Tab-separated table of C-alpha atoms in Angstrom:
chain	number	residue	atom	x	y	z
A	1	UNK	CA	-142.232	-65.557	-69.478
A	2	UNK	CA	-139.485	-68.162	-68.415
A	3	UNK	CA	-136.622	-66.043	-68.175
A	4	UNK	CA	-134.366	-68.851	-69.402
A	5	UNK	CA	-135.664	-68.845	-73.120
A	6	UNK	CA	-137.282	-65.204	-73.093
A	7	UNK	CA	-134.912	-64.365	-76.882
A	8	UNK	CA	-136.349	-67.276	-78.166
A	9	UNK	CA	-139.916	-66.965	-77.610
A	10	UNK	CA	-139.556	-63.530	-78.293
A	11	UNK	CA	-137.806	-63.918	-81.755
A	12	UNK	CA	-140.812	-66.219	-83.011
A	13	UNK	CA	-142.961	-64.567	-81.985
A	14	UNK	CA	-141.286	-61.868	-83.794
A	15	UNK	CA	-140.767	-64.064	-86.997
A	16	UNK	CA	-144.900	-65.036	-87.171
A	17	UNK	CA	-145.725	-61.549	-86.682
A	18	UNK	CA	-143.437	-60.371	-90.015
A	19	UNK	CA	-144.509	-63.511	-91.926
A	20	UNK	CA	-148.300	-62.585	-91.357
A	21	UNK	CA	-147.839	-59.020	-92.378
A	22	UNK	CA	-145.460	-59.875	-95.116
A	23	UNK	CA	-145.909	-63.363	-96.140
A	24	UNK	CA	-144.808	-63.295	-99.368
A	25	UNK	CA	-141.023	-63.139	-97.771
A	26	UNK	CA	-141.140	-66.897	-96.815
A	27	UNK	CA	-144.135	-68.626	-98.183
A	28	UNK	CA	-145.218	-71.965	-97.105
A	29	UNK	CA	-144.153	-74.687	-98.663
A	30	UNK	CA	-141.500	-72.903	-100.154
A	31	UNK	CA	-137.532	-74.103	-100.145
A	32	UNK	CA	-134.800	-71.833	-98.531
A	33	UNK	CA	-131.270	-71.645	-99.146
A	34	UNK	CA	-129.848	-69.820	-95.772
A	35	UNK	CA	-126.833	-68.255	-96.300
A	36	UNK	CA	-125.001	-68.974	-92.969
A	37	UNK	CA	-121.514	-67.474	-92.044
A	38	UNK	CA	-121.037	-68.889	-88.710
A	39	UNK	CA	-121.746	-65.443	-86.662
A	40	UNK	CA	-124.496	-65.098	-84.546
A	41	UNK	CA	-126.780	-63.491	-87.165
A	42	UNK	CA	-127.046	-65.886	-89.530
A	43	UNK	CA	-126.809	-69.257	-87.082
A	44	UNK	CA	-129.837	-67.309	-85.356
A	45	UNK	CA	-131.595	-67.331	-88.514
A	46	UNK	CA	-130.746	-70.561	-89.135
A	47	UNK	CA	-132.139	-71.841	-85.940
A	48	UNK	CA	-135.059	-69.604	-86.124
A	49	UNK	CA	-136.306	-71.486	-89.829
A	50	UNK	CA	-135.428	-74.481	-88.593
A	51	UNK	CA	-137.785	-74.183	-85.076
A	52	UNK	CA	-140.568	-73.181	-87.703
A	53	UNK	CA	-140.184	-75.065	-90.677
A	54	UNK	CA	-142.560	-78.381	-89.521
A	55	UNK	CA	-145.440	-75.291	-89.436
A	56	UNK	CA	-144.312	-73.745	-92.698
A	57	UNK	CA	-143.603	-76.840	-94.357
A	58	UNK	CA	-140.435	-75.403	-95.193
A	59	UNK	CA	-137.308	-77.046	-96.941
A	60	UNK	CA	-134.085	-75.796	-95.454
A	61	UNK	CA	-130.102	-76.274	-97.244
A	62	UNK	CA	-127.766	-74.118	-95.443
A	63	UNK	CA	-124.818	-72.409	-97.343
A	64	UNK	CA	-121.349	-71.145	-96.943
A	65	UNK	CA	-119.341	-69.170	-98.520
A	66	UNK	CA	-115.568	-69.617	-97.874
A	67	UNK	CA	-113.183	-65.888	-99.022
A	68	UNK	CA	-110.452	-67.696	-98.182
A	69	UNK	CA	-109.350	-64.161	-96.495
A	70	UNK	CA	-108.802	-65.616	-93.262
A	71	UNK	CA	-106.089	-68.638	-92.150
A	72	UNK	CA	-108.882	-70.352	-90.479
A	73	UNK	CA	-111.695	-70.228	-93.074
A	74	UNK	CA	-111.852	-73.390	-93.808
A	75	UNK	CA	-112.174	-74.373	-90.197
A	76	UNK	CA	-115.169	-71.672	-90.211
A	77	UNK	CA	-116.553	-73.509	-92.779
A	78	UNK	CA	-116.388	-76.949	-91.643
A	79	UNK	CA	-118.000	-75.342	-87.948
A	80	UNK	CA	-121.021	-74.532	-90.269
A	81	UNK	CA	-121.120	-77.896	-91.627
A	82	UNK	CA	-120.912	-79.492	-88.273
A	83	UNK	CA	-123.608	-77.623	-86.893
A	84	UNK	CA	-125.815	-77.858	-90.384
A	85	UNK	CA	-125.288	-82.162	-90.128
A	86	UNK	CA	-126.060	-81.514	-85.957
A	87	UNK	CA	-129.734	-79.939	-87.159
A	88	UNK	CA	-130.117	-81.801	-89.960
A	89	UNK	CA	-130.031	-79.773	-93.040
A	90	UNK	CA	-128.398	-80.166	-96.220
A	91	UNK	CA	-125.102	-78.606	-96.448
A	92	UNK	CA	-123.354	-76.670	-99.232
A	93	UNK	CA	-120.229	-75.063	-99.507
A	94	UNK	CA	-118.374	-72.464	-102.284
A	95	UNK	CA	-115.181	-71.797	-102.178
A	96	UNK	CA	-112.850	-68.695	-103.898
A	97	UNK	CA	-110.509	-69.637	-106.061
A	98	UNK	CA	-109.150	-66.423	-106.835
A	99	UNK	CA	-107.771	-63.516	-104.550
A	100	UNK	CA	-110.659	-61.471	-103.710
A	101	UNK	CA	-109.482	-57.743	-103.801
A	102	UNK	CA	-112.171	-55.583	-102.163
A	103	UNK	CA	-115.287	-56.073	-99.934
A	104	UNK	CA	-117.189	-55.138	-103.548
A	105	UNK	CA	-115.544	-57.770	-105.143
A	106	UNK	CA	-116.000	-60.532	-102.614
A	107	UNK	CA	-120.264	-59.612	-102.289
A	108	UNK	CA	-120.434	-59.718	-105.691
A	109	UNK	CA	-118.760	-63.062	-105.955
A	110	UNK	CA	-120.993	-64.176	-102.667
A	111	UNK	CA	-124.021	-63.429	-104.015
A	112	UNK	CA	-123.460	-65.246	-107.666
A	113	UNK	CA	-122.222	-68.069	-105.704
A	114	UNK	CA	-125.465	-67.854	-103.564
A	115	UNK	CA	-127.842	-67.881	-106.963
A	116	UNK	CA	-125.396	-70.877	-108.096
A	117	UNK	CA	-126.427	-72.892	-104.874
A	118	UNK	CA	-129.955	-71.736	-104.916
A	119	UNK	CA	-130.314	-72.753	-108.790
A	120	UNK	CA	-128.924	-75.862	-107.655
A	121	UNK	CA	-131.158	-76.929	-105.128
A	122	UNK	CA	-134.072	-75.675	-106.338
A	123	UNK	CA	-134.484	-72.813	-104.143
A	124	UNK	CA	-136.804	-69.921	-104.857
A	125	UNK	CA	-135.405	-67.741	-101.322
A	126	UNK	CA	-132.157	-67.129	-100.412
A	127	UNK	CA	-132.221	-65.937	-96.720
A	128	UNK	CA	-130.012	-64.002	-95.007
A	129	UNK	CA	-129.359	-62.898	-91.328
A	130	UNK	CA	-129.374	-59.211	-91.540
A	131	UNK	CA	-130.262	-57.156	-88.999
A	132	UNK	CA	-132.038	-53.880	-87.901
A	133	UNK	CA	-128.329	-53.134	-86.650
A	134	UNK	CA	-127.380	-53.631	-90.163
A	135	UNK	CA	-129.632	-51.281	-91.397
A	136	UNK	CA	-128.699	-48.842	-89.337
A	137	UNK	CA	-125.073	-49.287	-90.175
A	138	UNK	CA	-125.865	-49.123	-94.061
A	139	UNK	CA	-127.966	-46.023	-93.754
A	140	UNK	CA	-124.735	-44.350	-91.804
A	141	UNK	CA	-122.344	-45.808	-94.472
A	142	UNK	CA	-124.504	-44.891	-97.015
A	143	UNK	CA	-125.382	-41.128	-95.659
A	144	UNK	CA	-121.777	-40.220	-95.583
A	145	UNK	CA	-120.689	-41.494	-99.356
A	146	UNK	CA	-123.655	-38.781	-100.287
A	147	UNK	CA	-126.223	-41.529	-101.097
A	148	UNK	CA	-129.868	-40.141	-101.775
A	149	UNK	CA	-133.250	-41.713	-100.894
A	150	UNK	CA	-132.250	-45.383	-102.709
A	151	UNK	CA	-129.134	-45.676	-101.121
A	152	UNK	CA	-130.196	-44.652	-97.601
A	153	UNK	CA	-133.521	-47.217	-97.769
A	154	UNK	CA	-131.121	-49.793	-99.966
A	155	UNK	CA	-131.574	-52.559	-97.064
A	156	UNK	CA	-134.775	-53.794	-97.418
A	157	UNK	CA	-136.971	-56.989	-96.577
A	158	UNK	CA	-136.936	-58.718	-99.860
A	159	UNK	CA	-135.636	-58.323	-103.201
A	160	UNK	CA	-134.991	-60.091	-106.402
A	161	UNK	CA	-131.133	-61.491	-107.079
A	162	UNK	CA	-132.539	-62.622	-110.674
A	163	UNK	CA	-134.337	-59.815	-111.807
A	164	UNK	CA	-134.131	-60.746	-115.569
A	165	UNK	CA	-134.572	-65.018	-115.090
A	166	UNK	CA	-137.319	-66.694	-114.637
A	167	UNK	CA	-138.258	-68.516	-112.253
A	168	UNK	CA	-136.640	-65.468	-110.190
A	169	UNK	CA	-134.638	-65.883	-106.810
A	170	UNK	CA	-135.671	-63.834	-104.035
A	171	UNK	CA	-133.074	-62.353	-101.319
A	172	UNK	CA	-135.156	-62.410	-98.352
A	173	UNK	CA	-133.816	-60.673	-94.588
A	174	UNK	CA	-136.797	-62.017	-92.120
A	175	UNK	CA	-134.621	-60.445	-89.599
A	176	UNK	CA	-134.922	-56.804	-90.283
A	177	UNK	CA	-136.731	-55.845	-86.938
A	178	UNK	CA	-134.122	-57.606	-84.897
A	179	UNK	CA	-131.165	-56.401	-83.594
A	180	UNK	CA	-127.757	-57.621	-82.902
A	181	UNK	CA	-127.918	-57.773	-78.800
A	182	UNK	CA	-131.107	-60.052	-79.488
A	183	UNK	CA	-129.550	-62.198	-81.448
A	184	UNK	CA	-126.352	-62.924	-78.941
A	185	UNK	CA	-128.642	-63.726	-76.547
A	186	UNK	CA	-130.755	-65.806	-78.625
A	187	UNK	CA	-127.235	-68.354	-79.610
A	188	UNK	CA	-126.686	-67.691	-75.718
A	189	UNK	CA	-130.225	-69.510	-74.679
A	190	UNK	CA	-130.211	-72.489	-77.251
A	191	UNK	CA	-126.370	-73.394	-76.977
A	192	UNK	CA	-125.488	-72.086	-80.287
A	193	UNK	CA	-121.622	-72.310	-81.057
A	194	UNK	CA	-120.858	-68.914	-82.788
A	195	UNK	CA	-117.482	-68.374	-85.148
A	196	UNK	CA	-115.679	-65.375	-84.048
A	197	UNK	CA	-114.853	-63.681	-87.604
A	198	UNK	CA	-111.468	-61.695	-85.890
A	199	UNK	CA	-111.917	-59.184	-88.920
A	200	UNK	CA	-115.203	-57.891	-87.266
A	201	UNK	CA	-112.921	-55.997	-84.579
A	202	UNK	CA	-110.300	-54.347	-87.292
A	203	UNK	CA	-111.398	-50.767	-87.387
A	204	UNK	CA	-109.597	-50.500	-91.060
A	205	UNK	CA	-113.098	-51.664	-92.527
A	206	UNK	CA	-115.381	-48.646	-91.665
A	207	UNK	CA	-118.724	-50.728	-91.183
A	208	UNK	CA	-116.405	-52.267	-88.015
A	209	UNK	CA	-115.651	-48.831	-86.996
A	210	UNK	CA	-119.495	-47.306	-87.459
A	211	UNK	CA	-120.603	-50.677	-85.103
A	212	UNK	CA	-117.914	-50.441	-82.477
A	213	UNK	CA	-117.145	-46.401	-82.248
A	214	UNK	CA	-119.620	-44.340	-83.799
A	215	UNK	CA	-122.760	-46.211	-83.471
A	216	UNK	CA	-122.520	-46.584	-79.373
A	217	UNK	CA	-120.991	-42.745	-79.517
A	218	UNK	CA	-124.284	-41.890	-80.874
A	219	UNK	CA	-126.643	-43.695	-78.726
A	220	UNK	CA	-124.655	-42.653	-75.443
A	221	UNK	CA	-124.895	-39.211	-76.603
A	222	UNK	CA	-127.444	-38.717	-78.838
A	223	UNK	CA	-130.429	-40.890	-78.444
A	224	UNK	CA	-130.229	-44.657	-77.035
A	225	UNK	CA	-133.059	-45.499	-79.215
A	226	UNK	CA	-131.068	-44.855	-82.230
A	227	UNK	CA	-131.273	-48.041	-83.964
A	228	UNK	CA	-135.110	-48.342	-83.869
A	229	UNK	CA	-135.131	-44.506	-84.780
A	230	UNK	CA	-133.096	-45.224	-87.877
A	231	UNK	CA	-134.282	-48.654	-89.160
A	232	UNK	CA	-138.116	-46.524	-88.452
A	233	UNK	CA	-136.245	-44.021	-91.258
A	234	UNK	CA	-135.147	-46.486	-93.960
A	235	UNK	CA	-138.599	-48.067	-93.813
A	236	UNK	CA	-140.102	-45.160	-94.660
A	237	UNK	CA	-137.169	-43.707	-97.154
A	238	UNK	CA	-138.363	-47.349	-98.520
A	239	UNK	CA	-141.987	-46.630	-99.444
A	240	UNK	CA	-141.475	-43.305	-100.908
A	241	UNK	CA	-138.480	-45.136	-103.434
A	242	UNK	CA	-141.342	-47.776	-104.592
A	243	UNK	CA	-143.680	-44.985	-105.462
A	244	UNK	CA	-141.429	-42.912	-107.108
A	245	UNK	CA	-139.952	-45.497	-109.364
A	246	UNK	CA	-142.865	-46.697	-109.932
A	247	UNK	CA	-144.199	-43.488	-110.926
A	248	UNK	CA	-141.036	-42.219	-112.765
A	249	UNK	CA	-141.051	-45.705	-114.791
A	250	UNK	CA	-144.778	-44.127	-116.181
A	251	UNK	CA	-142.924	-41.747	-118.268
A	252	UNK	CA	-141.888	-44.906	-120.268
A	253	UNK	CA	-145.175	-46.088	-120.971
A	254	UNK	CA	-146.001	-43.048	-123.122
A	255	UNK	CA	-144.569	-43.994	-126.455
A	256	UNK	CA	-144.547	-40.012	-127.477
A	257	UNK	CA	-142.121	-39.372	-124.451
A	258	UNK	CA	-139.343	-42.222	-125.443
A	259	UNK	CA	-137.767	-43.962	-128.556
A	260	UNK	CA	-135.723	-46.630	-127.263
A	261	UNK	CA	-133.276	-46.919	-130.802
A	262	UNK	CA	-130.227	-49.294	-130.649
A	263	UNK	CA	-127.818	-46.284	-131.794
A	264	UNK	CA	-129.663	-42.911	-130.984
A	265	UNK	CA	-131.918	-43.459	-128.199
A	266	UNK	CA	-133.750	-40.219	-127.377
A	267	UNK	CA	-136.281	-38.746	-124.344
A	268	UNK	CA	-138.906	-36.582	-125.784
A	269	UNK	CA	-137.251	-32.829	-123.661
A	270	UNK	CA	-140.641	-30.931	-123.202
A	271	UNK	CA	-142.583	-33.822	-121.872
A	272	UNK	CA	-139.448	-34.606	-119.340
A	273	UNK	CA	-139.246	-30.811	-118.487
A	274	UNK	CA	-143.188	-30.873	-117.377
A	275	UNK	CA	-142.417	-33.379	-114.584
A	276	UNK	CA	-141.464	-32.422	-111.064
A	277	UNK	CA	-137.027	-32.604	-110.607
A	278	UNK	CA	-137.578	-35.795	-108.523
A	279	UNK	CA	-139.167	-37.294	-111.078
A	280	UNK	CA	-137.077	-36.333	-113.856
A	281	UNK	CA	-133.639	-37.573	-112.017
A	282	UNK	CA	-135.530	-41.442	-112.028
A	283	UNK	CA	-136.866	-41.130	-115.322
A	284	UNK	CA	-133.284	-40.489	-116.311
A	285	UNK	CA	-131.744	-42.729	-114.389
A	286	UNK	CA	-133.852	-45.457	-115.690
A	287	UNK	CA	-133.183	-44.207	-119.411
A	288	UNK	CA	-129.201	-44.198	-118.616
A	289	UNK	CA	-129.133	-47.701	-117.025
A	290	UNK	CA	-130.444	-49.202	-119.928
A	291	UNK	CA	-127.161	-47.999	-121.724
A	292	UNK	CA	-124.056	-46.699	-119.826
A	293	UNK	CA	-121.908	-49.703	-118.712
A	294	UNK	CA	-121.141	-48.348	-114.855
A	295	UNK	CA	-123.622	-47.314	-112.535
A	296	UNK	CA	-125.781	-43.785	-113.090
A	297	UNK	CA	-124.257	-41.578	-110.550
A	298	UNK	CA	-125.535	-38.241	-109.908
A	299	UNK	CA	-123.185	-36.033	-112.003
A	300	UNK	CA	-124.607	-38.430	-114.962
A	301	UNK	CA	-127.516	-37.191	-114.425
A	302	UNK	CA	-127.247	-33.679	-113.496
A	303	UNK	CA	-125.347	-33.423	-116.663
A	304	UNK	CA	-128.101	-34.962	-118.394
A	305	UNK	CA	-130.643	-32.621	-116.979
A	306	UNK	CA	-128.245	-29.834	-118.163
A	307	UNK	CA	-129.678	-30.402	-121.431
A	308	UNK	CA	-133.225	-29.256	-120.720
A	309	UNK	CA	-132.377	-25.756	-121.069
A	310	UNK	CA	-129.784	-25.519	-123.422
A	311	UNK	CA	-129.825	-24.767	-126.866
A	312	UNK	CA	-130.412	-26.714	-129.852
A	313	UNK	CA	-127.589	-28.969	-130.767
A	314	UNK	CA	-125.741	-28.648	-127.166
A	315	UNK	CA	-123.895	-31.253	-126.161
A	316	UNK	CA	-122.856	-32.987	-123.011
A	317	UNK	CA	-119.762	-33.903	-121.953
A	318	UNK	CA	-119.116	-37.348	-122.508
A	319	UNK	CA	-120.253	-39.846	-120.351
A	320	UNK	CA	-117.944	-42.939	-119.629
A	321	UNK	CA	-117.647	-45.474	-122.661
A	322	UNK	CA	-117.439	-42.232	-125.288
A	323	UNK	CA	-121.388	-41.612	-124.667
A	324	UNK	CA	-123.155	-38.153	-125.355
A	325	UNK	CA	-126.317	-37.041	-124.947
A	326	UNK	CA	-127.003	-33.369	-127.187
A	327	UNK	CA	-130.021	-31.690	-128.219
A	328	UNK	CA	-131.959	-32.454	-131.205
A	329	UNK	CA	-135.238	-30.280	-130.740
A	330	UNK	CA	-137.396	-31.922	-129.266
A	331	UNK	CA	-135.713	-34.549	-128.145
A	332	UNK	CA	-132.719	-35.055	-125.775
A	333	UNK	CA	-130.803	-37.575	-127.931
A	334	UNK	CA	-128.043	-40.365	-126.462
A	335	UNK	CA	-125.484	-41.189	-129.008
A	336	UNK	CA	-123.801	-44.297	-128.669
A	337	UNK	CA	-119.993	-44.348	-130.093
């Protein structure tokens, strides 16, 4: 293999091989909005779709979104444009209006603005540059805020951004396999011009410090395979998550086990107690999400779960929004204030 382009070979190669085992992430034929910062991740991508998209038949808009956190942002964005008009794909920008306060708050506004665009121009896929180094890093992140099983395997190849509209918009990663050093050297072989973000060196944002401290601590120490070892662990965290909900959302189908009323929904307590603990954490879990207004944490639903073995007409504490769940044999009844 010619030395000179050895990334780029390899990363197609790489990219057929994932698109022939998983080819409903990019279809054929299909149009992509690809979200494009200006790193080398996402040009990568970028370049990547564009080298195949004549054999896919793909239709390619790159976006941007613009935080306005930086002083040169909008420079960062008009690099992204320069280099989208250089390949020739469409262009599209978003930028904040507002202050955003926290990294929450700016994904969340990223990713509307991301549906916006897609909605827009027709896009079905939204795809973005993440990494198997970014797995690792979310797994680690994840791990040490005391996430189980979904939060651990929460960085996955594909999900849906429009779970309740149809036609739905898929958030697709084709890069998952791939890690960071292989894309540098990817940009490196086809000329790529990559932004430096400056904020990806401030160690005040602890994904910067678990990439530049702990992360190489690890592997120098530990086990220089560590990323593959990892990423290997979320895929498989992954597969058990899809069973399980799949088999926890069974309980539902049951119409004996649930009455889903607008004021006093209730989960039938015997038929919930027969099912293994893993099981019954999902199935309630699914039952709260449907009606607490922040996310089901695990105290929710340990206190929840309480309830199997109390005695008739216990009560709960309340959960946030003045919401208790008490006994009412046989059910385990929510009542909404």
């Amino acid at each position: 293999m010619n030395s000179q382009n050895r990334f780029t070979k390899l990363l197609r190669a790489n990219l057929n091989a994932v698109l022939r085992s998983q080819p409903e992430i990019l279809p054929r034929d299909a149009s992509l909005l690809v979200a494009v910062s200006g790193g080398q991740d996402s040009l990568c991508l970028a370049k990547l779709l564009q080298m195949q998209s004549a054999k896919f038949n793909w239709n390619l808009t790159i976006a941007h979104c613009d935080h306005q956190w930086r002083s040169d942002s909008s420079a960062n964005a008009e690099h992204v444009e320069n280099i989208a008009k250089e390949w020739g794909i469409a262009f599209c920008l978003r930028t904040a209006k507002s202050l955003l306060a926290s990294e929450a708050d700016a994904r969340k506004w990223r990713y509307a603005m991301l549906v916006e665009m897609a909605n827009i121009h027709k896009c079905a896929y939204v795809a973005t540059g993440h990494t198997r180094s970014d797995r690792v890093e979310t797994l680690l992140h994840n791990l040490m805020r005391g996430s189980g099983a979904d939060g651990l395997a929460s960085l996955t190849w594909v999900r849906s951004l429009t779970p309740e509209i149809k036609p739905e918009i898929k958030l697709v990663r084709p890069l998952l396999n791939v890690s960071r050093h292989e894309t540098a050297a990817f940009c490196r072989e086809n000329q790529i011009p990559i932004w430096e973000d400056s904020t990806n060196q401030n160690l005040d944002y602890r994904r910067n410090r678990l990439r530049l401290e702990t992360i190489p601590y690890l592997q120098e120490h530990f086990n220089p395979q560590l990323e593959i070892a990892i990423a290997q662990t979320s895929e498989l965290l992954h597969d058990d998550v899809i069973y399980l909900e799949k088999q926890a959302s069974c309980f539902f189908e049951d119409n004996v086990s649930v009455i889903w009323d607008e004021r006093l929904p209730r989960l039938h307590r015997q038929l919930l107690q027969e099912q293994p603990l893993a099981l019954q954490r999902r199935i309630v879990r699914q039952f709260l999400s449907k009606y607490l207004i922040h996310q089901v944490n695990f105290e929710d639903i340990e206190r929840f779960l309480n309830l199997l073995t109390a005695q008739n007409r216990a009560q709960s504490a309340p959960f946030k929004g003045n919401i208790s769940a008490f006994v009412e044999h046989p059910w385990i009844v929510l009542h909404i204030n």
